[in-house]
Coordinates of C-alpha atoms and ligand atoms in Angstrom, one line a residue:
X494 CA 0.0 0.0 0.0
X495 CA 2.9 2.4 0.8
X496 CA 0.9 4.9 2.8
X497 CA 2.6 8.2 3.7
X498 CA 1.7 7.5 7.4
X499 CA 2.6 4.5 9.4
X500 CA 2.6 3.1 12.9
X501 CA 5.8 1.4 13.9
X502 CA 4.7 -1.2 16.5
X503 CA 7.3 -2.8 18.7
X504 CA 6.5 -6.5 18.9
X505 CA 9.2 -7.1 21.5
X506 CA 7.9 -4.3 23.7
X507 CA 4.3 -5.7 23.4
X508 CA 5.4 -9.1 24.5
X509 CA 7.7 -7.8 27.2
X510 CA 4.8 -5.7 28.6
X511 CA 2.6 -8.8 28.7
X512 CA 5.3 -10.8 30.4
X513 CA 5.8 -8.0 33.0
X514 CA 2.0 -7.8 33.7
X515 CA 1.9 -11.6 33.9
X516 CA 4.7 -11.6 36.5
X517 CA 3.0 -8.7 38.4
X518 CA -0.2 -10.8 38.4
X519 CA 1.6 -13.4 40.6
X520 CA -0.1 -16.8 40.5
X521 CA -3.1 -15.5 38.5
X522 CA -3.2 -15.9 34.7
X523 CA -2.8 -12.8 32.7
X524 CA -5.2 -12.1 29.8
X525 CA -5.4 -9.3 27.2
X526 CA -8.1 -6.8 26.4
X527 CA -8.0 -6.5 22.6
X528 CA -11.3 -4.6 22.0
X529 CA -11.4 -1.5 19.8
X530 CA -9.1 -3.3 17.3
X531 CA -6.5 -4.0 19.9
X532 CA -6.7 -0.4 21.2
X533 CA -5.9 0.7 17.7
X534 CA -2.9 -1.4 17.0
X535 CA -4.7 -4.2 15.1
X536 CA -6.4 -6.9 17.1
X537 CA -5.4 -9.8 14.9
X538 CA -1.7 -9.1 15.0
X539 CA -1.8 -8.3 18.8
X540 CA -3.6 -11.6 19.5
X541 CA -1.2 -13.6 17.4
X542 CA 1.9 -12.1 19.1
X543 CA 0.4 -12.5 22.6
X544 CA -0.7 -16.1 21.9
X545 CA 2.9 -16.8 21.0
X546 CA 4.0 -15.3 24.3
X547 CA 1.5 -17.6 26.2
X548 CA -1.6 -15.5 26.7
X549 CA -4.7 -17.7 26.8
X550 CA -7.6 -15.2 27.7
X551 CA -8.7 -12.5 25.3
X552 CA -11.5 -9.9 25.7
X553 CA -13.4 -7.9 23.1
X554 CA -16.5 -5.7 23.5
X555 CA -18.8 -6.9 20.8
X556 CA -19.7 -9.9 18.6
X557 CA -18.7 -8.0 15.5
X558 CA -15.2 -7.8 17.0
X559 CA -15.3 -11.5 17.9
X560 CA -16.4 -12.5 14.3
X561 CA -13.4 -10.7 12.8
X562 CA -11.1 -12.7 15.1
X563 CA -12.9 -16.0 14.6
X564 CA -10.3 -17.4 12.1
X565 CA -7.7 -17.3 14.9
X566 CA -9.8 -19.6 17.2
X567 CA -8.8 -17.6 20.3
X568 CA -10.0 -18.3 23.8
X569 CA -12.2 -15.2 23.7
X570 CA -14.8 -13.5 25.8
X571 CA -17.3 -10.8 24.7
X572 CA -17.6 -8.2 27.4
X573 CA -21.0 -6.8 26.4
X574 CA -22.8 -10.1 26.7
X575 CA -25.7 -11.2 24.5
X576 CA -28.5 -9.1 23.1
X577 CA -31.2 -11.2 21.3
X578 CA -29.6 -10.3 18.0
X579 CA -26.3 -11.6 19.1
X580 CA -27.5 -15.1 19.9
X581 CA -26.7 -16.7 16.5
X582 CA -23.1 -15.5 16.8
X583 CA -22.9 -16.4 20.5
X584 CA -24.3 -19.9 20.0
X585 CA -21.8 -20.5 17.1
X586 CA -19.2 -21.0 19.8
X587 CA -16.6 -18.4 18.5
X588 CA -16.5 -16.8 22.0
X589 CA -18.1 -16.9 25.5
X590 CA -20.5 -14.1 26.4
X591 CA -19.8 -12.1 29.6
X592 CA -23.4 -12.0 30.9
X593 CA -24.2 -8.6 32.4
X594 CA -27.9 -8.3 33.2
X595 CA -30.7 -10.5 34.6
X596 CA -32.2 -10.6 31.1
X597 CA -28.9 -11.8 29.5
X598 CA -28.7 -14.5 32.1
X599 CA -32.2 -15.6 31.4
X600 CA -31.6 -15.5 27.7
X601 CA -28.5 -17.7 28.0
X602 CA -30.2 -20.2 30.3
X603 CA -33.2 -20.5 28.0
X604 CA -30.9 -21.2 25.0
X605 CA -29.0 -23.8 26.9
X606 CA -25.9 -21.8 25.8
X607 CA -23.1 -23.6 27.7
X608 CA -20.0 -22.0 29.1
X609 CA -20.2 -18.3 29.8
X610 CA -18.6 -15.6 32.0
X611 CA -20.5 -13.3 34.2
X612 CA -19.9 -9.6 35.2
X613 CA -20.9 -8.5 38.7
X614 CA -21.2 -4.9 39.5
X615 CA -19.4 -4.0 42.7
X616 CA -19.9 -0.2 42.6
X617 CA -19.0 1.2 39.2
X618 CA -22.7 1.1 38.2
X619 CA -21.8 0.4 34.6
X620 CA -22.3 -3.2 33.4
X621 CA -23.0 -6.2 35.7
X622 CA -25.5 -8.1 37.8
X623 CA -25.9 -7.2 41.5
X624 CA -24.0 -9.2 44.1
X625 CA -27.3 -9.6 46.0
X626 CA -29.0 -11.2 43.0
X627 CA -26.0 -13.6 42.7
X628 CA -26.3 -14.6 46.4
X629 CA -30.0 -15.1 45.8
X630 CA -29.3 -17.7 43.1
X631 CA -29.6 -15.7 39.9
X632 CA -26.7 -17.7 38.4
X633 CA -27.8 -21.2 39.5
X634 CA -27.6 -23.6 36.6
X635 CA -25.1 -21.6 34.5
X636 CA -21.7 -23.1 33.5
X637 CA -19.5 -20.2 34.6
X638 CA -15.9 -20.1 33.5
X639 CA -15.0 -16.7 34.9
X640 CA -16.9 -14.5 37.4
X641 CA -15.6 -10.9 37.0
X642 CA -16.0 -7.4 38.2
X643 CA -14.4 -4.1 37.1
X644 CA -12.6 -1.4 39.1
X645 CA -13.8 2.2 38.7
X646 CA -10.8 4.0 40.2
X647 CA -7.8 1.6 39.8
X648 CA -5.7 4.4 38.4
X649 CA -6.1 6.5 41.5
X650 CA -5.5 6.0 45.2
X651 CA -9.2 5.8 46.0
X652 CA -11.0 4.1 48.9
X653 CA -13.3 2.6 46.3
X654 CA -10.6 0.1 45.3
X655 CA -10.6 -1.6 48.6
X656 CA -14.4 -1.4 48.8
X657 CA -14.8 -3.1 45.4
X658 CA -12.1 -5.7 46.3
X659 CA -14.0 -6.6 49.5
X660 CA -17.4 -6.7 47.7
X661 CA -16.0 -9.0 45.1
X662 CA -14.2 -11.2 47.6
X663 CA -17.5 -12.0 49.4
X664 CA -18.6 -13.8 46.2
X665 CA -15.7 -16.3 46.4
X666 CA -17.3 -19.8 46.5
X667 CA -20.8 -18.5 46.1
X668 CA -21.1 -19.4 42.4
X669 CA -19.7 -22.5 40.6
X670 CA -17.4 -20.2 38.7
X671 CA -14.0 -21.8 37.9
X672 CA -12.2 -18.5 38.1
X673 CA -12.6 -15.0 39.5
X674 CA -11.2 -11.9 37.8
X675 CA -11.1 -8.2 38.9
X676 CA -8.0 -6.3 37.8
X677 CA -7.4 -4.3 34.6
X678 CA -4.0 -2.8 33.9
X679 CA -4.0 -0.3 36.8
X680 CA -5.6 -2.9 39.1
X681 CA -2.6 -5.2 38.7
X682 CA -0.4 -2.5 40.3
X683 CA -2.7 -2.4 43.3
X684 CA -1.2 -5.7 44.5
X685 CA -1.6 -9.4 44.2
X686 CA -4.7 -9.3 46.3
X687 CA -6.5 -7.8 43.4
X688 CA -5.4 -10.4 40.9
X689 CA -7.6 -13.3 41.9
X690 CA -7.3 -16.0 39.2
X691 CA -7.1 -13.9 36.1
X692 CA -6.1 -10.3 35.2
X693 CA -7.4 -8.4 32.2
X694 CA -4.9 -5.7 31.2
X695 CA -5.4 -3.6 28.1
X696 CA -3.8 -0.1 28.2
X697 CA -0.4 -1.2 29.8
X698 CA 0.1 -3.9 27.2
X699 CA 0.2 -1.1 24.6
X700 CA 2.6 1.1 26.5
X701 CA 0.1 3.0 28.6
X702 CA 1.2 4.0 32.2
X703 CA -2.0 4.3 34.3
X704 CA 0.0 4.2 37.6
X705 CA 3.5 5.3 38.6
X706 CA 4.4 1.7 39.4
X707 CA 4.5 1.0 35.6
X708 CA 6.7 3.9 34.7
X709 CA 10.0 2.1 34.7
X710 CA 8.8 -1.4 33.5
X711 CA 6.3 -0.8 30.7
X712 CA 7.8 0.0 27.3
X713 CA 6.5 2.2 24.5
X714 CA 4.9 0.1 21.8
X715 CA 3.4 2.6 19.3
X716 CA 5.4 5.1 17.3
X717 CA 3.6 7.1 14.6
X718 CA 5.8 8.1 11.6
X719 CA 4.7 10.5 8.9
X720 CA 6.3 11.5 5.6
X721 CA 7.3 15.1 4.7
X722 CA 5.2 16.2 1.8
X723 CA 6.8 19.7 1.5
X724 CA 9.6 21.7 3.0
X725 CA 9.5 25.5 2.8
X726 CA 11.1 28.6 4.3
X727 CA 8.6 30.8 6.0
X728 CA 9.7 34.4 6.1
X729 CA 9.7 36.4 9.4
X730 CA 6.2 37.8 10.0
X731 CA 4.5 35.2 7.7
X732 CA 2.0 32.7 9.2
X733 CA 1.4 29.0 9.1
X734 CA -1.8 27.0 8.9
X735 CA -5.5 27.6 9.5
X736 CA -6.5 30.8 11.2
X737 CA -2.9 31.9 10.9
X738 CA -2.3 31.2 14.6
X739 CA 1.5 30.9 14.3
X740 CA 3.6 33.8 13.1
X741 CA 7.3 33.2 12.2
X742 CA 9.5 35.2 14.6
X743 CA 12.3 34.9 12.1
X744 CA 12.9 33.1 8.8
X745 CA 12.0 29.5 9.7
X746 CA 12.4 26.2 8.0
X747 CA 9.1 24.3 8.0
X748 CA 8.1 20.8 7.0
X749 CA 4.5 19.8 6.2
X750 CA 3.7 16.2 7.3
X751 CA 1.1 13.7 6.2
X752 CA -0.7 13.5 9.6
X753 CA -3.7 15.2 11.0
X754 CA -6.7 15.1 13.3
X755 CA -8.5 12.5 11.1
X756 CA -5.6 10.2 12.2
X757 CA -6.3 10.8 15.9
X758 CA -3.6 13.4 16.1
X759 CA -6.2 15.9 17.5
X760 CA -6.0 19.6 17.6
X761 CA -4.8 19.5 21.3
X762 CA -1.4 19.0 19.7
X763 CA -1.6 22.4 18.0
X764 CA 1.5 24.4 18.9
X765 CA 2.6 21.8 21.5
X766 CA 3.1 18.4 19.9
X767 CA 6.6 17.5 18.7
X768 CA 8.7 15.0 16.7
X769 CA 12.1 13.5 16.8
X770 CA 12.4 13.5 20.6
X771 CA 11.3 17.1 21.1
X772 CA 13.7 18.6 18.5
X773 CA 10.9 19.4 16.0
X774 CA 7.9 21.3 17.5
X775 CA 4.5 21.4 15.9
X776 CA 3.7 24.9 14.9
X777 CA 0.2 26.3 14.2
X778 CA -3.1 24.3 14.1
X779 CA -3.3 20.6 13.4
X780 CA -5.3 20.2 10.1
X781 CA -7.4 17.2 9.2
X782 CA -4.6 15.6 7.2
X783 CA -1.5 17.7 7.8
X784 CA 0.7 19.2 10.5
X785 CA 3.6 21.7 10.2
X786 CA 6.9 21.3 12.1
X787 CA 9.6 23.8 12.7
X788 CA 12.6 21.8 11.3
X789 CA 15.2 24.5 11.8
X790 CA 17.0 22.1 14.1
X791 CA 17.5 19.5 11.3
X792 CA 18.7 21.3 8.2
X793 CA 19.0 18.0 6.3
X794 CA 15.4 16.8 6.4
X795 CA 13.8 16.9 3.0
X796 CA 10.6 16.2 1.1
X797 CA 10.0 12.4 1.2
X798 CA 11.8 11.9 4.5
X799 CA 10.1 10.1 7.4
X800 CA 9.7 11.8 10.8
X801 CA 9.0 10.1 14.1
X802 CA 6.2 11.7 16.0
X803 CA 6.7 11.9 19.8
X804 CA 4.0 9.6 21.3
X805 CA 5.2 8.4 24.7
X806 CA 1.7 8.0 26.1
X807 CA 1.9 9.8 29.4
X808 CA 3.7 12.8 27.8
X809 CA 1.4 12.9 24.8
X810 CA -1.7 12.7 27.1
X811 CA -0.4 15.6 29.3
X812 CA 0.3 17.8 26.2
X813 CA -2.8 17.1 24.2
X814 CA -5.4 16.9 27.0
X815 CA -6.5 13.5 25.7
X816 CA -6.4 10.3 27.8
X817 CA -3.8 7.6 27.0
X818 CA -6.8 5.4 26.0
X819 CA -8.1 8.1 23.6
X820 CA -4.7 8.5 22.0
X821 CA -4.4 4.8 21.2
X822 CA -8.0 4.1 20.2
X823 CA -8.3 7.2 18.1
X824 CA -5.5 6.4 15.7
X825 CA -7.8 5.5 12.8
X826 CA -7.5 3.6 9.6
X827 CA -5.1 5.6 7.4
X828 CA -1.9 4.2 9.1
X829 CA 0.0 1.4 7.6
X830 CA 0.5 -0.8 10.8
X831 CA 3.9 -2.4 10.8
X832 CA 5.0 -4.8 13.6
X833 CA 8.8 -4.7 13.8
Ligands
LIG2138 C1 -11.3 -2.5 28.7 C2 -11.5 -3.4 29.9 C3 -10.3 -3.9 30.5 C4 -8.9 -3.4 30.2 O1 -8.8 -2.2 30.9 P1 -7.4 -1.4 30.9 O2 -7.6 -0.2 31.8 O3 -7.2 -0.9 29.5 O4 -6.3 -2.3 31.3 C5 -10.5 -4.9 31.5 N1 -11.8 -5.3 31.9 C6 -12.9 -4.8 31.3 C7 -14.2 -5.2 31.7 C8 -12.8 -3.8 30.3 O5 -13.9 -3.2 29.8

């Protein structure tokens, strides 16, 4: 295809991050959330690499995502459970549903659906059945592989973490579930008490740092690279880009790159993003398909050259005002994704 925009994806870093999270999970198994196209990296390739590393539990949000991954025959769970219209896909056996509501439980029982997972709500009030309903026998008769819950504040030091841990812990032995699972990426760093039998990291696999404990052990995976489409000299006093927000303080060497907000490089990077380890600042507004860099620091770069966009997730999040999750999942379809 030879696109003028690519994501360099570090396979070794991805695998090393999974191994780190697996080790931090102690005796628990370590899975992988690969919803939203593997957080934008490409779910199929991510799943292949992590399977090679030893990962045996994968999570997507929807059955459409599960169907795209069906050829890989992954051990896969669908976090949003089963609506009526999902039943044909769910009964085809390509993945287990994570049942979230009383209705979903009834639907799965009525269909004689077989092995499933169940989400219990322990305070986030997003998806999940209530612990009281579980204790009252809601799940009786189901073949539950994994009973899970989800932490609302794992990336903060919040009293809610311990409260959710305690609420979930009271369900140990209450259902016939083979395994229990609570921790996402940030939850793994809260300590082995949160790991139960299976952890479900997403963000940290892909280089995200949701808690300080990951800063020195999680490696950057994603590096956008864009090609220079034009290089020009902008005279002192002239402006660059939409709305002429940047004015050249002196004659300035400027490169125009094939990257813009339609590629998830949102306008929060206007006048504050950078490339080549901070040496080349973004100047002016980010356009839909283009950005401008001050390349005065690198006299040699020319039309056709490739430039590495600075994308260390914590830094990029701080600069752009986007979350690390948004930075990854917003990356869009125009990149050529290259695992190296
Ligand atoms: C997305 C998701 C995860 C992964 O969360 P991260 O914060 O990306 O590690 C785990 N469990 C559930 C239920 C999720 O929806």
